[in-house]
Short mmCIF file of N, CA and C in Angstrom, two decimals:
data_model
loop_
_atom_site.label_atom_id
_atom_site.label_comp_id
_atom_site.label_asym_id
_atom_site.label_seq_id
_atom_site.Cartn_x
_atom_site.Cartn_y
_atom_site.Cartn_z
N MET A 1 -45.21 83.26 -40.84
CA MET A 1 -45.59 84.61 -40.51
C MET A 1 -47.07 84.63 -40.15
N SER A 2 -47.40 85.13 -38.99
CA SER A 2 -48.80 85.14 -38.57
C SER A 2 -49.42 86.50 -38.85
N ARG A 3 -50.70 86.46 -39.11
CA ARG A 3 -51.43 87.70 -39.37
C ARG A 3 -51.99 88.21 -38.06
N SER A 4 -51.92 89.49 -37.86
CA SER A 4 -52.40 90.05 -36.60
C SER A 4 -53.81 90.61 -36.70
N LYS A 5 -54.39 90.55 -37.88
CA LYS A 5 -55.74 91.08 -38.05
C LYS A 5 -56.77 90.13 -37.49
N ALA A 6 -57.87 90.68 -37.02
CA ALA A 6 -58.95 89.86 -36.48
C ALA A 6 -59.80 89.31 -37.62
N PRO A 7 -60.40 88.15 -37.41
CA PRO A 7 -61.31 87.61 -38.44
C PRO A 7 -62.46 88.57 -38.71
N ASP A 8 -62.96 88.53 -39.92
CA ASP A 8 -64.08 89.38 -40.32
C ASP A 8 -65.37 88.76 -39.80
N ILE A 9 -65.96 89.32 -38.77
CA ILE A 9 -67.16 88.75 -38.18
C ILE A 9 -68.39 88.94 -39.06
N ARG A 10 -68.30 89.78 -40.08
CA ARG A 10 -69.44 89.98 -40.98
C ARG A 10 -69.74 88.73 -41.78
N THR A 11 -68.72 87.95 -42.12
CA THR A 11 -68.94 86.79 -42.97
C THR A 11 -69.06 85.49 -42.19
N GLY A 12 -68.66 85.49 -40.93
CA GLY A 12 -68.78 84.29 -40.13
C GLY A 12 -67.75 83.23 -40.46
N ASN A 13 -66.69 83.59 -41.18
CA ASN A 13 -65.64 82.63 -41.45
C ASN A 13 -64.29 83.24 -41.12
N ALA A 14 -63.26 82.52 -41.37
CA ALA A 14 -61.92 82.96 -40.98
C ALA A 14 -61.29 83.90 -41.99
N SER A 15 -62.07 84.61 -42.75
CA SER A 15 -61.51 85.59 -43.67
C SER A 15 -61.12 86.83 -42.88
N TYR A 16 -60.51 87.75 -43.52
CA TYR A 16 -60.06 88.94 -42.83
C TYR A 16 -60.81 90.16 -43.33
N ALA A 17 -60.96 91.15 -42.48
CA ALA A 17 -61.80 92.31 -42.73
C ALA A 17 -61.36 93.11 -43.94
N ASP A 18 -60.12 93.00 -44.38
CA ASP A 18 -59.68 93.80 -45.51
C ASP A 18 -59.99 93.16 -46.85
N GLU A 19 -60.71 92.04 -46.85
CA GLU A 19 -61.11 91.42 -48.10
C GLU A 19 -62.19 92.27 -48.76
N PRO A 20 -62.26 92.27 -50.09
CA PRO A 20 -63.22 93.13 -50.77
C PRO A 20 -64.66 92.68 -50.54
N VAL A 21 -65.55 93.63 -50.55
CA VAL A 21 -66.99 93.39 -50.45
C VAL A 21 -67.56 93.74 -51.81
N ALA A 22 -68.62 93.06 -52.22
CA ALA A 22 -69.22 93.32 -53.54
C ALA A 22 -69.56 94.79 -53.69
N PRO A 23 -69.26 95.34 -54.84
CA PRO A 23 -69.58 96.76 -55.04
C PRO A 23 -71.09 96.97 -55.16
N VAL A 24 -71.52 98.14 -54.77
CA VAL A 24 -72.92 98.50 -54.94
C VAL A 24 -73.08 98.96 -56.38
N VAL A 25 -73.89 98.25 -57.14
CA VAL A 25 -74.09 98.60 -58.54
C VAL A 25 -75.43 99.29 -58.77
N TYR A 26 -76.28 99.28 -57.76
CA TYR A 26 -77.60 99.87 -57.90
C TYR A 26 -78.08 100.29 -56.52
N GLU A 27 -78.49 101.54 -56.39
CA GLU A 27 -78.93 102.04 -55.09
C GLU A 27 -80.41 102.35 -55.02
N GLY A 28 -81.15 102.12 -56.09
CA GLY A 28 -82.57 102.42 -56.10
C GLY A 28 -83.40 101.31 -55.48
N ARG A 29 -84.71 101.47 -55.59
CA ARG A 29 -85.63 100.45 -55.08
C ARG A 29 -85.57 99.22 -55.96
N ALA A 30 -85.89 98.09 -55.36
CA ALA A 30 -85.95 96.85 -56.13
C ALA A 30 -87.07 96.95 -57.15
N PRO A 31 -86.92 96.30 -58.28
CA PRO A 31 -87.99 96.32 -59.28
C PRO A 31 -89.28 95.73 -58.74
N ARG A 32 -90.38 96.21 -59.27
CA ARG A 32 -91.70 95.70 -58.88
C ARG A 32 -91.78 94.21 -59.17
N VAL A 33 -92.47 93.49 -58.30
CA VAL A 33 -92.65 92.05 -58.47
C VAL A 33 -93.48 91.80 -59.73
N PRO A 34 -92.99 90.98 -60.65
CA PRO A 34 -93.77 90.66 -61.85
C PRO A 34 -95.11 90.03 -61.48
N ALA A 35 -96.18 90.49 -62.12
CA ALA A 35 -97.54 90.06 -61.77
C ALA A 35 -97.78 88.58 -62.02
N HIS A 36 -97.09 87.98 -62.98
CA HIS A 36 -97.36 86.58 -63.31
C HIS A 36 -96.78 85.60 -62.29
N LEU A 37 -95.91 86.07 -61.40
CA LEU A 37 -95.34 85.15 -60.40
C LEU A 37 -96.42 84.75 -59.40
N LYS A 38 -96.31 83.52 -58.95
CA LYS A 38 -97.23 83.03 -57.91
C LYS A 38 -96.63 83.35 -56.55
N ALA A 39 -97.26 82.90 -55.49
CA ALA A 39 -96.86 83.28 -54.13
C ALA A 39 -95.39 82.97 -53.84
N THR A 40 -94.95 81.77 -54.15
CA THR A 40 -93.56 81.40 -53.88
C THR A 40 -92.60 82.26 -54.68
N GLY A 41 -92.88 82.44 -55.95
CA GLY A 41 -92.02 83.26 -56.81
C GLY A 41 -91.95 84.70 -56.35
N LYS A 42 -93.08 85.25 -55.91
CA LYS A 42 -93.08 86.63 -55.41
C LYS A 42 -92.22 86.75 -54.16
N GLU A 43 -92.34 85.78 -53.29
CA GLU A 43 -91.54 85.77 -52.06
C GLU A 43 -90.05 85.69 -52.39
N VAL A 44 -89.69 84.83 -53.32
CA VAL A 44 -88.30 84.68 -53.73
C VAL A 44 -87.81 85.96 -54.39
N TRP A 45 -88.60 86.57 -55.25
CA TRP A 45 -88.23 87.81 -55.93
C TRP A 45 -87.85 88.88 -54.90
N ARG A 46 -88.74 89.08 -53.94
CA ARG A 46 -88.48 90.10 -52.91
C ARG A 46 -87.23 89.76 -52.09
N ALA A 47 -87.10 88.51 -51.72
CA ALA A 47 -85.97 88.10 -50.89
C ALA A 47 -84.64 88.25 -51.62
N VAL A 48 -84.60 87.91 -52.90
CA VAL A 48 -83.35 88.01 -53.65
C VAL A 48 -82.92 89.47 -53.77
N TRP A 49 -83.84 90.35 -54.14
CA TRP A 49 -83.47 91.75 -54.28
C TRP A 49 -83.06 92.34 -52.93
N ALA A 50 -83.73 91.94 -51.85
CA ALA A 50 -83.35 92.44 -50.53
C ALA A 50 -81.98 91.91 -50.12
N ALA A 51 -81.71 90.64 -50.40
CA ALA A 51 -80.43 90.04 -50.03
C ALA A 51 -79.28 90.63 -50.82
N GLY A 52 -79.55 91.06 -52.02
CA GLY A 52 -78.49 91.61 -52.87
C GLY A 52 -77.93 92.91 -52.36
N SER A 53 -78.70 93.67 -51.62
CA SER A 53 -78.26 94.94 -51.05
C SER A 53 -77.50 95.80 -52.04
N GLY A 54 -78.06 95.95 -53.22
CA GLY A 54 -77.44 96.80 -54.23
C GLY A 54 -76.45 96.10 -55.13
N ALA A 55 -76.21 94.80 -54.93
CA ALA A 55 -75.25 94.07 -55.76
C ALA A 55 -75.83 93.67 -57.11
N TYR A 56 -77.16 93.73 -57.25
CA TYR A 56 -77.81 93.35 -58.50
C TYR A 56 -78.36 94.58 -59.19
N SER A 57 -78.24 94.61 -60.50
CA SER A 57 -78.76 95.72 -61.30
C SER A 57 -80.04 95.29 -62.00
N PRO A 58 -81.10 96.10 -61.90
CA PRO A 58 -82.33 95.75 -62.62
C PRO A 58 -82.12 95.65 -64.13
N ASP A 59 -81.17 96.40 -64.65
CA ASP A 59 -80.93 96.38 -66.09
C ASP A 59 -80.27 95.09 -66.55
N THR A 60 -79.33 94.58 -65.78
CA THR A 60 -78.57 93.42 -66.23
C THR A 60 -78.92 92.12 -65.52
N ASP A 61 -79.48 92.19 -64.33
CA ASP A 61 -79.71 90.99 -63.54
C ASP A 61 -81.18 90.60 -63.41
N ARG A 62 -82.06 91.43 -63.91
CA ARG A 62 -83.50 91.19 -63.76
C ARG A 62 -83.93 89.84 -64.32
N ASN A 63 -83.46 89.49 -65.50
CA ASN A 63 -83.92 88.26 -66.15
C ASN A 63 -83.48 87.00 -65.41
N ILE A 64 -82.26 87.00 -64.89
CA ILE A 64 -81.81 85.79 -64.17
C ILE A 64 -82.56 85.66 -62.85
N ILE A 65 -82.85 86.78 -62.20
CA ILE A 65 -83.60 86.73 -60.95
C ILE A 65 -85.05 86.35 -61.23
N LEU A 66 -85.60 86.82 -62.33
CA LEU A 66 -86.95 86.42 -62.73
C LEU A 66 -86.98 84.91 -63.00
N ARG A 67 -86.00 84.40 -63.71
CA ARG A 67 -85.94 82.97 -64.00
C ARG A 67 -85.86 82.16 -62.70
N TYR A 68 -85.07 82.65 -61.76
CA TYR A 68 -84.92 81.99 -60.47
C TYR A 68 -86.26 81.94 -59.74
N ALA A 69 -87.00 83.04 -59.73
CA ALA A 69 -88.31 83.08 -59.07
C ALA A 69 -89.31 82.17 -59.78
N GLU A 70 -89.29 82.18 -61.12
CA GLU A 70 -90.20 81.31 -61.88
C GLU A 70 -89.91 79.83 -61.60
N LEU A 71 -88.65 79.48 -61.51
CA LEU A 71 -88.28 78.10 -61.21
C LEU A 71 -88.75 77.69 -59.82
N HIS A 72 -88.70 78.61 -58.87
CA HIS A 72 -89.22 78.31 -57.54
C HIS A 72 -90.73 78.08 -57.59
N ASP A 73 -91.44 78.87 -58.39
CA ASP A 73 -92.88 78.64 -58.58
C ASP A 73 -93.12 77.25 -59.16
N ARG A 74 -92.35 76.90 -60.19
CA ARG A 74 -92.52 75.60 -60.84
C ARG A 74 -92.27 74.47 -59.85
N ARG A 75 -91.19 74.59 -59.08
CA ARG A 75 -90.86 73.56 -58.10
C ARG A 75 -91.98 73.43 -57.07
N ALA A 76 -92.52 74.54 -56.60
CA ALA A 76 -93.60 74.51 -55.61
C ALA A 76 -94.83 73.79 -56.18
N GLU A 77 -95.15 74.04 -57.45
CA GLU A 77 -96.29 73.35 -58.08
C GLU A 77 -96.04 71.84 -58.17
N PHE A 78 -94.84 71.47 -58.58
CA PHE A 78 -94.51 70.05 -58.69
C PHE A 78 -94.60 69.37 -57.33
N ILE A 79 -94.03 70.00 -56.31
CA ILE A 79 -94.04 69.41 -54.97
C ILE A 79 -95.47 69.29 -54.45
N ALA A 80 -96.30 70.29 -54.69
CA ALA A 80 -97.69 70.23 -54.25
C ALA A 80 -98.42 69.07 -54.92
N ARG A 81 -98.15 68.87 -56.19
CA ARG A 81 -98.79 67.77 -56.93
C ARG A 81 -98.34 66.41 -56.40
N VAL A 82 -97.03 66.28 -56.15
CA VAL A 82 -96.50 65.03 -55.61
C VAL A 82 -97.07 64.79 -54.21
N ASP A 83 -97.16 65.84 -53.40
CA ASP A 83 -97.75 65.70 -52.06
C ASP A 83 -99.19 65.22 -52.14
N ALA A 84 -99.94 65.76 -53.11
CA ALA A 84 -101.35 65.38 -53.25
C ALA A 84 -101.51 63.95 -53.77
N ASP A 85 -100.65 63.56 -54.72
CA ASP A 85 -100.77 62.24 -55.35
C ASP A 85 -100.05 61.14 -54.59
N GLY A 86 -99.04 61.50 -53.82
CA GLY A 86 -98.18 60.51 -53.16
C GLY A 86 -96.90 60.32 -53.95
N PHE A 87 -95.86 59.84 -53.28
CA PHE A 87 -94.56 59.69 -53.93
C PHE A 87 -94.54 58.53 -54.92
N MET A 88 -95.41 57.60 -54.74
CA MET A 88 -95.40 56.43 -55.61
C MET A 88 -96.65 56.43 -56.50
N SER A 89 -96.49 55.89 -57.70
CA SER A 89 -97.63 55.68 -58.59
C SER A 89 -97.47 54.30 -59.21
N GLU A 90 -98.37 53.98 -60.11
CA GLU A 90 -98.37 52.65 -60.70
C GLU A 90 -97.72 52.69 -62.07
N GLY A 91 -96.78 51.77 -62.31
CA GLY A 91 -96.11 51.66 -63.60
C GLY A 91 -96.95 50.93 -64.62
N TYR A 92 -96.38 50.71 -65.82
CA TYR A 92 -97.09 50.05 -66.92
C TYR A 92 -97.64 48.67 -66.56
N SER A 93 -96.88 47.91 -65.85
CA SER A 93 -97.33 46.56 -65.53
C SER A 93 -97.80 46.44 -64.08
N GLY A 94 -98.23 47.57 -63.51
CA GLY A 94 -98.80 47.55 -62.18
C GLY A 94 -97.80 47.64 -61.04
N GLN A 95 -96.52 47.72 -61.37
CA GLN A 95 -95.51 47.81 -60.33
C GLN A 95 -95.45 49.24 -59.76
N PRO A 96 -95.06 49.38 -58.50
CA PRO A 96 -94.94 50.72 -57.93
C PRO A 96 -93.69 51.43 -58.49
N VAL A 97 -93.88 52.67 -58.88
CA VAL A 97 -92.77 53.50 -59.38
C VAL A 97 -92.85 54.87 -58.72
N ALA A 98 -91.74 55.56 -58.72
CA ALA A 98 -91.71 56.91 -58.18
C ALA A 98 -92.60 57.82 -59.03
N HIS A 99 -93.21 58.80 -58.41
CA HIS A 99 -94.07 59.75 -59.12
C HIS A 99 -93.28 60.37 -60.27
N PRO A 100 -93.85 60.41 -61.46
CA PRO A 100 -93.13 60.94 -62.62
C PRO A 100 -92.66 62.39 -62.46
N LEU A 101 -93.38 63.19 -61.68
CA LEU A 101 -92.97 64.59 -61.50
C LEU A 101 -91.69 64.73 -60.70
N LEU A 102 -91.29 63.69 -59.98
CA LEU A 102 -90.06 63.78 -59.20
C LEU A 102 -88.85 64.02 -60.10
N ARG A 103 -88.89 63.51 -61.34
CA ARG A 103 -87.80 63.80 -62.30
C ARG A 103 -87.74 65.29 -62.60
N PHE A 104 -88.91 65.92 -62.73
CA PHE A 104 -88.95 67.34 -63.02
C PHE A 104 -88.55 68.18 -61.82
N VAL A 105 -88.89 67.71 -60.62
CA VAL A 105 -88.43 68.38 -59.40
C VAL A 105 -86.90 68.38 -59.39
N GLU A 106 -86.32 67.23 -59.68
CA GLU A 106 -84.86 67.10 -59.68
C GLU A 106 -84.21 68.01 -60.72
N SER A 107 -84.74 68.05 -61.93
CA SER A 107 -84.13 68.90 -62.96
C SER A 107 -84.33 70.39 -62.65
N THR A 108 -85.46 70.73 -62.05
CA THR A 108 -85.70 72.12 -61.65
C THR A 108 -84.72 72.52 -60.56
N GLU A 109 -84.50 71.63 -59.60
CA GLU A 109 -83.55 71.92 -58.52
C GLU A 109 -82.13 72.06 -59.06
N LYS A 110 -81.80 71.32 -60.09
CA LYS A 110 -80.48 71.44 -60.71
C LYS A 110 -80.32 72.83 -61.32
N GLU A 111 -81.35 73.31 -62.01
CA GLU A 111 -81.31 74.66 -62.58
C GLU A 111 -81.22 75.71 -61.48
N LEU A 112 -81.97 75.51 -60.40
CA LEU A 112 -81.92 76.45 -59.28
C LEU A 112 -80.52 76.53 -58.70
N ARG A 113 -79.88 75.38 -58.53
CA ARG A 113 -78.52 75.36 -57.98
C ARG A 113 -77.55 76.12 -58.88
N SER A 114 -77.69 75.98 -60.17
CA SER A 114 -76.76 76.69 -61.07
C SER A 114 -76.98 78.20 -60.98
N ILE A 115 -78.22 78.63 -60.87
CA ILE A 115 -78.49 80.06 -60.73
C ILE A 115 -78.00 80.56 -59.37
N GLU A 116 -78.20 79.76 -58.32
CA GLU A 116 -77.73 80.15 -56.99
C GLU A 116 -76.22 80.39 -56.99
N THR A 117 -75.50 79.61 -57.75
CA THR A 117 -74.06 79.80 -57.84
C THR A 117 -73.73 81.12 -58.55
N VAL A 118 -74.46 81.41 -59.60
CA VAL A 118 -74.22 82.63 -60.37
C VAL A 118 -74.53 83.89 -59.54
N ILE A 119 -75.62 83.86 -58.77
CA ILE A 119 -76.02 85.06 -58.05
C ILE A 119 -75.49 85.12 -56.62
N GLY A 120 -74.64 84.18 -56.26
CA GLY A 120 -73.96 84.27 -54.98
C GLY A 120 -74.70 83.71 -53.80
N PHE A 121 -75.50 82.67 -53.98
CA PHE A 121 -76.27 82.11 -52.87
C PHE A 121 -75.68 80.81 -52.34
N THR A 122 -74.41 80.59 -52.58
CA THR A 122 -73.70 79.48 -51.95
C THR A 122 -72.47 80.07 -51.27
N PRO A 123 -71.95 79.43 -50.25
CA PRO A 123 -70.76 79.98 -49.58
C PRO A 123 -69.59 80.21 -50.54
N GLU A 124 -69.33 79.26 -51.42
CA GLU A 124 -68.23 79.42 -52.37
C GLU A 124 -68.47 80.58 -53.32
N ALA A 125 -69.70 80.71 -53.81
CA ALA A 125 -70.02 81.79 -54.73
C ALA A 125 -69.90 83.15 -54.04
N ARG A 126 -70.33 83.23 -52.78
CA ARG A 126 -70.21 84.49 -52.05
C ARG A 126 -68.75 84.88 -51.89
N MET A 127 -67.92 83.91 -51.59
CA MET A 127 -66.49 84.22 -51.46
C MET A 127 -65.94 84.69 -52.80
N ARG A 128 -66.34 84.01 -53.87
CA ARG A 128 -65.85 84.37 -55.20
C ARG A 128 -66.34 85.75 -55.60
N LEU A 129 -67.58 86.05 -55.31
CA LEU A 129 -68.17 87.33 -55.68
C LEU A 129 -67.88 88.44 -54.68
N GLY A 130 -67.39 88.06 -53.49
CA GLY A 130 -67.10 89.06 -52.48
C GLY A 130 -68.33 89.55 -51.74
N LEU A 131 -69.40 88.78 -51.79
CA LEU A 131 -70.61 89.18 -51.08
C LEU A 131 -70.49 88.85 -49.60
N VAL A 132 -71.08 89.66 -48.78
CA VAL A 132 -71.08 89.40 -47.36
C VAL A 132 -72.13 88.35 -47.06
N ALA A 133 -71.74 87.29 -46.37
CA ALA A 133 -72.63 86.16 -46.11
C ALA A 133 -73.88 86.58 -45.36
N ALA A 134 -73.77 87.54 -44.49
CA ALA A 134 -74.93 87.97 -43.72
C ALA A 134 -76.01 88.53 -44.64
N GLU A 135 -75.61 89.18 -45.71
CA GLU A 135 -76.58 89.73 -46.66
C GLU A 135 -77.28 88.61 -47.41
N ALA A 136 -76.53 87.61 -47.84
CA ALA A 136 -77.12 86.51 -48.59
C ALA A 136 -78.04 85.67 -47.71
N ARG A 137 -77.79 85.62 -46.40
CA ARG A 137 -78.64 84.85 -45.51
C ARG A 137 -80.04 85.43 -45.43
N LYS A 138 -80.22 86.69 -45.78
CA LYS A 138 -81.54 87.30 -45.75
C LYS A 138 -82.53 86.55 -46.64
N VAL A 139 -82.02 85.86 -47.64
CA VAL A 139 -82.87 85.11 -48.57
C VAL A 139 -83.70 84.08 -47.81
N ALA A 140 -83.12 83.52 -46.76
CA ALA A 140 -83.83 82.49 -45.98
C ALA A 140 -84.92 83.08 -45.11
N ALA A 141 -84.87 84.38 -44.87
CA ALA A 141 -85.88 85.02 -44.04
C ALA A 141 -87.15 85.25 -44.86
N SER A 142 -88.24 85.41 -44.17
CA SER A 142 -89.49 85.65 -44.86
C SER A 142 -89.60 87.13 -45.24
N PRO A 143 -90.42 87.48 -46.23
CA PRO A 143 -90.56 88.87 -46.65
C PRO A 143 -91.02 89.79 -45.52
N GLU A 144 -91.72 89.26 -44.55
CA GLU A 144 -92.19 90.10 -43.44
C GLU A 144 -91.02 90.61 -42.60
N ASP A 145 -89.86 89.95 -42.72
CA ASP A 145 -88.71 90.35 -41.94
C ASP A 145 -88.01 91.59 -42.51
N PHE A 146 -88.40 92.00 -43.69
CA PHE A 146 -87.71 93.12 -44.33
C PHE A 146 -88.44 94.42 -44.10
#
């Protein structure tokens, strides 16, 4: 049996337009950017709230989005340090080893990936949560685009 409905062009995949879209749980302004965030974290904070288009509640989702922004700040600091020092450093017996902060970059990225899954920033998570992919793509845009 074939379906006669057209693909849903909002998501860019072969889903159908009658699939559910994430409910709007909050229609107010995004929460103010926390002052302690650095440039990268502030940018991520704004982008996440803009991409959510009402799917995130400041009451229930603020802390996970804050954690996500803080982790981006941490990752940016680690990467800047590795860029300044170089990828390789000297081990105990003088042998070349990878910069020690690269382990922390990797663990930070692992935490970021788990949060991205929870808040719908992967294709699979968007499908599971019913978020429109076009809205989540806004995260990749710069804050000036909003």
